[in-house]
Amino acid sequence: VSLKAEELWEVAGISITNSMVYGTLVAIFMGIVLTRIAKKSSVKPAKKNYVVAVLESVVSLVVGVLEGAFGSRKKAYKYAPIMATFFIFILFTNIMGLVPLVGPAFEVTTKEGQIPLFRPFTADLNGTLVMAVIAIITVQILSIRAQGLKGHLQHYFSDKPFNPINFFIGILEVFGEFTRILSLALRLFLNTAVGEILIAVFTSLVLTGGQTPIAVIPILLFEVLVAGIQAYVFTVLTATYLALAISHADHDEEHEEVNALRVEELVPSS
């Protein structure tokens, strides 16, 4: 099992790898499926649709996770579309990476020889790095939208940025964002890559008469579990980073609500 995504073509000097092709196809497939399911979803469905029920269960799970991170169901619903996209995409790409067409089962001939046409997107470090970068940039954008640029910078440098200690701590906090990118990317990549290696090892076990693909069934079931866990962990960490970033905005809202209540108590109702 190669830890590097193989190049299929080169377009305008840009290398198109098998993981890029797979990730694009999964994103398109996911978009089509979720759009069709969304059209069939309703508060009171006319008939029982198990696919819709599964998706609604997944969304409810994500909302519950976000509620625990933000401490507010209102904020959980507000950020659920973005976080659910991360969760469902990772779940889709990991589970679909277990189908026979992905990996060495279906190869094409290139200038480098025989290589797999499809490679799991999360088994490519470049792919997981891109996802981690998008996640952290999304956190920054949502934080700025929630509390403004000044409030966002106070998350790193407090309200007294020119204090040498606060400035030094702020630099460490900014540096911490890059370590978060590496943490998200490496965790997702290594779990998927190790799963690929385990599947390759167990399918290559040789008995009398050839290979024993039945030996890989327990590993496939385990990888389905790992796919869900990795999607869950990635979503929880991203939501936690966002909750920490907008914590100042939450405190400001609480102070405003307290001040409003005090004003109402002091001003007699007409």
PDB file of C-alpha atoms in Angstrom, residues 15-216:
ATOM      1  CA  SER A  15      -1.008  16.897 -11.103  1.00  0.00           C
ATOM      2  CA  ILE A  16      -4.370  15.105 -10.947  1.00  0.00           C
ATOM      3  CA  THR A  17      -4.105  12.205  -8.502  1.00  0.00           C
ATOM      4  CA  ASN A  18      -6.409   9.250  -7.912  1.00  0.00           C
ATOM      5  CA  SER A  19      -7.379  10.622  -4.490  1.00  0.00           C
ATOM      6  CA  MET A  20      -8.465  13.917  -6.087  1.00  0.00           C
ATOM      7  CA  VAL A  21     -10.644  12.053  -8.601  1.00  0.00           C
ATOM      8  CA  TYR A  22     -12.162   9.929  -5.845  1.00  0.00           C
ATOM      9  CA  GLY A  23     -12.785  12.914  -3.554  1.00  0.00           C
ATOM     10  CA  THR A  24     -14.461  14.867  -6.362  1.00  0.00           C
ATOM     11  CA  LEU A  25     -16.733  11.959  -7.297  1.00  0.00           C
ATOM     12  CA  VAL A  26     -17.690  11.382  -3.652  1.00  0.00           C
ATOM     13  CA  ALA A  27     -18.514  15.086  -3.210  1.00  0.00           C
ATOM     14  CA  ILE A  28     -20.704  15.068  -6.341  1.00  0.00           C
ATOM     15  CA  PHE A  29     -22.412  11.835  -5.318  1.00  0.00           C
ATOM     16  CA  MET A  30     -22.968  13.119  -1.785  1.00  0.00           C
ATOM     17  CA  GLY A  31     -24.431  16.372  -3.107  1.00  0.00           C
ATOM     18  CA  ILE A  32     -26.876  14.548  -5.396  1.00  0.00           C
ATOM     19  CA  VAL A  33     -27.956  12.055  -2.721  1.00  0.00           C
ATOM     20  CA  LEU A  34     -28.386  14.646   0.035  1.00  0.00           C
ATOM     21  CA  THR A  35     -30.306  16.986  -2.281  1.00  0.00           C
ATOM     22  CA  ARG A  36     -32.764  14.226  -3.190  1.00  0.00           C
ATOM     23  CA  ILE A  37     -33.130  13.172   0.444  1.00  0.00           C
ATOM     24  CA  ALA A  38     -33.710  16.772   1.542  1.00  0.00           C
ATOM     25  CA  LYS A  39     -36.582  17.067  -0.937  1.00  0.00           C
ATOM     26  CA  LYS A  40     -38.216  13.953   0.532  1.00  0.00           C
ATOM     27  CA  SER A  41     -37.726  15.042   4.124  1.00  0.00           C
ATOM     28  CA  SER A  42     -40.662  16.658   5.928  1.00  0.00           C
ATOM     29  CA  VAL A  43     -42.002  17.159   9.437  1.00  0.00           C
ATOM     30  CA  LYS A  44     -44.741  14.575   8.844  1.00  0.00           C
ATOM     31  CA  PRO A  45     -43.605  12.246   6.032  1.00  0.00           C
ATOM     32  CA  ALA A  46     -46.326  10.529   4.015  1.00  0.00           C
ATOM     33  CA  LYS A  47     -44.574   7.174   4.315  1.00  0.00           C
ATOM     34  CA  LYS A  48     -41.625   5.708   6.147  1.00  0.00           C
ATOM     35  CA  ASN A  49     -38.362   6.301   4.292  1.00  0.00           C
ATOM     36  CA  TYR A  50     -35.434   4.578   5.974  1.00  0.00           C
ATOM     37  CA  VAL A  51     -32.769   6.516   4.067  1.00  0.00           C
ATOM     38  CA  VAL A  52     -34.303   9.815   5.168  1.00  0.00           C
ATOM     39  CA  ALA A  53     -34.620   8.479   8.707  1.00  0.00           C
ATOM     40  CA  VAL A  54     -30.915   7.563   8.777  1.00  0.00           C
ATOM     41  CA  LEU A  55     -29.875  11.000   7.534  1.00  0.00           C
ATOM     42  CA  GLU A  56     -32.136  12.712  10.072  1.00  0.00           C
ATOM     43  CA  SER A  57     -30.547  10.580  12.787  1.00  0.00           C
ATOM     44  CA  VAL A  58     -27.082  11.655  11.628  1.00  0.00           C
ATOM     45  CA  VAL A  59     -28.099  15.329  11.651  1.00  0.00           C
ATOM     46  CA  SER A  60     -29.628  14.913  15.120  1.00  0.00           C
ATOM     47  CA  LEU A  61     -26.356  13.375  16.290  1.00  0.00           C
ATOM     48  CA  VAL A  62     -24.391  16.328  14.920  1.00  0.00           C
ATOM     49  CA  VAL A  63     -26.791  18.817  16.555  1.00  0.00           C
ATOM     50  CA  GLY A  64     -26.371  16.998  19.871  1.00  0.00           C
ATOM     51  CA  VAL A  65     -22.588  17.134  19.543  1.00  0.00           C
ATOM     52  CA  LEU A  66     -22.691  20.851  18.746  1.00  0.00           C
ATOM     53  CA  GLU A  67     -25.039  21.548  21.635  1.00  0.00           C
ATOM     54  CA  GLY A  68     -22.532  19.962  23.988  1.00  0.00           C
ATOM     55  CA  ALA A  69     -19.693  22.045  22.519  1.00  0.00           C
ATOM     56  CA  PHE A  70     -21.507  25.391  22.412  1.00  0.00           C
ATOM     57  CA  GLY A  71     -23.765  24.902  25.425  1.00  0.00           C
ATOM     58  CA  SER A  72     -26.636  26.299  23.362  1.00  0.00           C
ATOM     59  CA  ARG A  73     -29.126  24.531  21.122  1.00  0.00           C
ATOM     60  CA  LYS A  74     -29.676  27.769  19.194  1.00  0.00           C
ATOM     61  CA  LYS A  75     -25.998  27.929  18.239  1.00  0.00           C
ATOM     62  CA  ALA A  76     -26.024  24.189  17.516  1.00  0.00           C
ATOM     63  CA  TYR A  77     -28.737  24.675  14.882  1.00  0.00           C
ATOM     64  CA  LYS A  78     -26.948  27.769  13.559  1.00  0.00           C
ATOM     65  CA  TYR A  79     -23.686  25.962  12.834  1.00  0.00           C
ATOM     66  CA  ALA A  80     -25.131  22.489  12.133  1.00  0.00           C
ATOM     67  CA  PRO A  81     -25.140  22.821   8.287  1.00  0.00           C
ATOM     68  CA  ILE A  82     -21.395  23.513   8.193  1.00  0.00           C
ATOM     69  CA  MET A  83     -20.369  20.930  10.783  1.00  0.00           C
ATOM     70  CA  ALA A  84     -22.720  18.295   9.360  1.00  0.00           C
ATOM     71  CA  THR A  85     -21.053  18.775   5.967  1.00  0.00           C
ATOM     72  CA  PHE A  86     -17.676  17.873   7.468  1.00  0.00           C
ATOM     73  CA  PHE A  87     -19.181  14.900   9.305  1.00  0.00           C
ATOM     74  CA  ILE A  88     -21.114  13.445   6.364  1.00  0.00           C
ATOM     75  CA  PHE A  89     -18.303  13.985   3.841  1.00  0.00           C
ATOM     76  CA  ILE A  90     -15.732  12.209   6.017  1.00  0.00           C
ATOM     77  CA  LEU A  91     -18.215   9.406   6.735  1.00  0.00           C
ATOM     78  CA  PHE A  92     -19.062   9.055   3.022  1.00  0.00           C
ATOM     79  CA  THR A  93     -15.481   9.081   1.781  1.00  0.00           C
ATOM     80  CA  ASN A  94     -14.287   6.606   4.431  1.00  0.00           C
ATOM     81  CA  ILE A  95     -17.119   4.108   4.014  1.00  0.00           C
ATOM     82  CA  MET A  96     -17.175   4.296   0.210  1.00  0.00           C
ATOM     83  CA  GLY A  97     -13.422   3.769   0.292  1.00  0.00           C
ATOM     84  CA  LEU A  98     -14.156   0.207   1.413  1.00  0.00           C
ATOM     85  CA  VAL A  99     -16.031  -0.772  -1.772  1.00  0.00           C
ATOM     86  CA  PRO A 100     -14.139  -3.106  -4.161  1.00  0.00           C
ATOM     87  CA  LEU A 101     -13.687  -0.480  -6.901  1.00  0.00           C
ATOM     88  CA  VAL A 102     -11.508   1.667  -4.628  1.00  0.00           C
ATOM     89  CA  GLY A 103      -7.882   0.629  -4.301  1.00  0.00           C
ATOM     90  CA  PRO A 104      -5.844  -1.922  -6.241  1.00  0.00           C
ATOM     91  CA  ALA A 105      -8.947  -3.852  -7.347  1.00  0.00           C
ATOM     92  CA  PHE A 106      -9.471  -1.436 -10.257  1.00  0.00           C
ATOM     93  CA  GLU A 107      -6.273  -0.192 -11.901  1.00  0.00           C
ATOM     94  CA  VAL A 108      -5.395   1.887 -14.942  1.00  0.00           C
ATOM     95  CA  THR A 109      -2.235   2.140 -17.017  1.00  0.00           C
ATOM     96  CA  THR A 110      -0.244   5.377 -16.791  1.00  0.00           C
ATOM     97  CA  LYS A 111       3.306   6.424 -17.608  1.00  0.00           C
ATOM     98  CA  GLU A 112       4.263   5.176 -14.123  1.00  0.00           C
ATOM     99  CA  GLY A 113       2.695   1.765 -14.732  1.00  0.00           C
ATOM    100  CA  GLN A 114      -0.406   0.145 -13.220  1.00  0.00           C
ATOM    101  CA  ILE A 115      -1.934   2.284 -10.466  1.00  0.00           C
ATOM    102  CA  PRO A 116      -5.356   2.321  -8.756  1.00  0.00           C
ATOM    103  CA  LEU A 117      -7.889   4.619 -10.431  1.00  0.00           C
ATOM    104  CA  PHE A 118      -9.460   5.530  -7.092  1.00  0.00           C
ATOM    105  CA  ARG A 119      -7.764   6.104  -3.767  1.00  0.00           C
ATOM    106  CA  PRO A 120      -9.583   7.082  -0.540  1.00  0.00           C
ATOM    107  CA  PHE A 121      -9.385  10.865  -0.186  1.00  0.00           C
ATOM    108  CA  THR A 122      -8.618  10.640   3.521  1.00  0.00           C
ATOM    109  CA  ALA A 123      -5.786   8.170   2.822  1.00  0.00           C
ATOM    110  CA  ASP A 124      -3.929  11.009   1.107  1.00  0.00           C
ATOM    111  CA  LEU A 125      -2.155  13.406   3.482  1.00  0.00           C
ATOM    112  CA  ASN A 126      -2.688  16.243   0.998  1.00  0.00           C
ATOM    113  CA  GLY A 127      -6.430  15.586   1.162  1.00  0.00           C
ATOM    114  CA  THR A 128      -6.622  15.604   4.949  1.00  0.00           C
ATOM    115  CA  LEU A 129      -4.422  18.712   5.094  1.00  0.00           C
ATOM    116  CA  VAL A 130      -6.823  20.505   2.761  1.00  0.00           C
ATOM    117  CA  MET A 131      -9.783  19.485   4.935  1.00  0.00           C
ATOM    118  CA  ALA A 132      -8.003  20.621   8.098  1.00  0.00           C
ATOM    119  CA  VAL A 133      -7.048  23.968   6.546  1.00  0.00           C
ATOM    120  CA  ILE A 134     -10.647  24.518   5.387  1.00  0.00           C
ATOM    121  CA  ALA A 135     -11.927  23.627   8.867  1.00  0.00           C
ATOM    122  CA  ILE A 136      -9.589  26.073  10.658  1.00  0.00           C
ATOM    123  CA  ILE A 137     -10.231  28.862   8.121  1.00  0.00           C
ATOM    124  CA  THR A 138     -13.967  28.265   8.566  1.00  0.00           C
ATOM    125  CA  VAL A 139     -13.534  28.637  12.330  1.00  0.00           C
ATOM    126  CA  GLN A 140     -11.746  31.973  11.823  1.00  0.00           C
ATOM    127  CA  ILE A 141     -14.412  33.294   9.447  1.00  0.00           C
ATOM    128  CA  LEU A 142     -17.312  32.260  11.687  1.00  0.00           C
ATOM    129  CA  SER A 143     -15.575  33.732  14.716  1.00  0.00           C
ATOM    130  CA  ILE A 144     -15.082  37.086  12.959  1.00  0.00           C
ATOM    131  CA  ARG A 145     -18.713  37.078  11.827  1.00  0.00           C
ATOM    132  CA  ALA A 146     -19.875  36.335  15.380  1.00  0.00           C
ATOM    133  CA  GLN A 147     -17.854  38.962  17.244  1.00  0.00           C
ATOM    134  CA  GLY A 148     -16.071  41.145  14.725  1.00  0.00           C
ATOM    135  CA  LEU A 149     -12.375  41.342  13.934  1.00  0.00           C
ATOM    136  CA  LYS A 150     -11.534  43.104  17.199  1.00  0.00           C
ATOM    137  CA  GLY A 151     -13.316  40.508  19.308  1.00  0.00           C
ATOM    138  CA  HIS A 152     -11.671  37.723  17.307  1.00  0.00           C
ATOM    139  CA  LEU A 153      -8.189  39.156  17.932  1.00  0.00           C
ATOM    140  CA  GLN A 154      -8.992  39.459  21.631  1.00  0.00           C
ATOM    141  CA  HIS A 155      -9.410  35.679  21.642  1.00  0.00           C
ATOM    142  CA  TYR A 156      -5.641  35.498  21.044  1.00  0.00           C
ATOM    143  CA  PHE A 157      -4.231  38.669  22.628  1.00  0.00           C
ATOM    144  CA  SER A 158      -6.928  39.506  25.245  1.00  0.00           C
ATOM    145  CA  ASP A 159      -8.114  43.114  25.628  1.00  0.00           C
ATOM    146  CA  LYS A 160      -4.561  44.318  26.448  1.00  0.00           C
ATOM    147  CA  PRO A 161      -2.491  43.138  23.471  1.00  0.00           C
ATOM    148  CA  PHE A 162       0.471  45.467  24.141  1.00  0.00           C
ATOM    149  CA  ASN A 163       1.188  43.788  27.451  1.00  0.00           C
ATOM    150  CA  PRO A 164       4.354  41.720  26.731  1.00  0.00           C
ATOM    151  CA  ILE A 165       2.955  38.615  28.445  1.00  0.00           C
ATOM    152  CA  ASN A 166      -0.383  38.868  26.621  1.00  0.00           C
ATOM    153  CA  PHE A 167       1.410  39.417  23.312  1.00  0.00           C
ATOM    154  CA  PHE A 168       3.642  36.387  23.849  1.00  0.00           C
ATOM    155  CA  ILE A 169       0.666  34.207  24.814  1.00  0.00           C
ATOM    156  CA  GLY A 170      -1.194  35.508  21.749  1.00  0.00           C
ATOM    157  CA  ILE A 171       1.671  34.463  19.464  1.00  0.00           C
ATOM    158  CA  LEU A 172       1.572  30.996  21.011  1.00  0.00           C
ATOM    159  CA  GLU A 173      -2.200  30.858  20.456  1.00  0.00           C
ATOM    160  CA  VAL A 174      -1.767  31.790  16.784  1.00  0.00           C
ATOM    161  CA  PHE A 175       0.935  29.150  16.428  1.00  0.00           C
ATOM    162  CA  GLY A 176      -1.498  26.713  18.062  1.00  0.00           C
ATOM    163  CA  GLU A 177      -3.845  27.095  15.087  1.00  0.00           C
ATOM    164  CA  PHE A 178      -1.177  25.559  12.844  1.00  0.00           C
ATOM    165  CA  THR A 179      -0.658  22.678  15.256  1.00  0.00           C
ATOM    166  CA  ARG A 180      -4.433  22.116  15.169  1.00  0.00           C
ATOM    167  CA  ILE A 181      -4.241  21.808  11.392  1.00  0.00           C
ATOM    168  CA  LEU A 182      -1.522  19.174  11.673  1.00  0.00           C
ATOM    169  CA  SER A 183      -3.409  17.365  14.430  1.00  0.00           C
ATOM    170  CA  LEU A 184      -6.663  17.161  12.443  1.00  0.00           C
ATOM    171  CA  ALA A 185      -4.887  16.148   9.230  1.00  0.00           C
ATOM    172  CA  LEU A 186      -2.547  13.522  10.688  1.00  0.00           C
ATOM    173  CA  ARG A 187      -5.208  11.897  12.868  1.00  0.00           C
ATOM    174  CA  LEU A 188      -7.571  11.433   9.924  1.00  0.00           C
ATOM    175  CA  PHE A 189      -4.844  10.378   7.494  1.00  0.00           C
ATOM    176  CA  LEU A 190      -3.105   7.839   9.728  1.00  0.00           C
ATOM    177  CA  ASN A 191      -6.317   6.087  10.760  1.00  0.00           C
ATOM    178  CA  THR A 192      -7.405   5.685   7.135  1.00  0.00           C
ATOM    179  CA  ALA A 193      -3.939   4.701   5.884  1.00  0.00           C
ATOM    180  CA  VAL A 194      -3.512   2.083   8.622  1.00  0.00           C
ATOM    181  CA  GLY A 195      -6.937   0.701   7.719  1.00  0.00           C
ATOM    182  CA  GLU A 196      -5.820   0.383   4.092  1.00  0.00           C
ATOM    183  CA  ILE A 197      -2.722  -1.524   5.185  1.00  0.00           C
ATOM    184  CA  LEU A 198      -4.735  -3.879   7.416  1.00  0.00           C
ATOM    185  CA  ILE A 199      -7.183  -4.630   4.611  1.00  0.00           C
ATOM    186  CA  ALA A 200      -4.313  -5.321   2.180  1.00  0.00           C
ATOM    187  CA  VAL A 201      -2.593  -7.620   4.668  1.00  0.00           C
ATOM    188  CA  PHE A 202      -5.665  -9.665   5.517  1.00  0.00           C
ATOM    189  CA  THR A 203      -6.798 -10.030   1.882  1.00  0.00           C
ATOM    190  CA  SER A 204      -3.348 -11.301   0.938  1.00  0.00           C
ATOM    191  CA  LEU A 205      -3.371 -14.149   3.457  1.00  0.00           C
ATOM    192  CA  VAL A 206      -2.791 -17.273   1.396  1.00  0.00           C
ATOM    193  CA  LEU A 207      -4.349 -20.650   2.047  1.00  0.00           C
ATOM    194  CA  THR A 208      -4.506 -23.688  -0.162  1.00  0.00           C
ATOM    195  CA  GLY A 209      -5.906 -22.585  -3.493  1.00  0.00           C
ATOM    196  CA  GLY A 210      -5.231 -18.857  -3.265  1.00  0.00           C
ATOM    197  CA  GLN A 211      -6.230 -15.745  -1.354  1.00  0.00           C
ATOM    198  CA  THR A 212      -8.733 -15.615   1.478  1.00  0.00           C
ATOM    199  CA  PRO A 213     -10.822 -12.442   1.094  1.00  0.00           C
ATOM    200  CA  ILE A 214     -13.265 -13.689   3.736  1.00  0.00           C
ATOM    201  CA  ALA A 215     -10.562 -13.016   6.345  1.00  0.00           C
ATOM    202  CA  VAL A 216     -10.949  -9.281   5.755  1.00  0.00           C
TER     203      VAL A 216
END
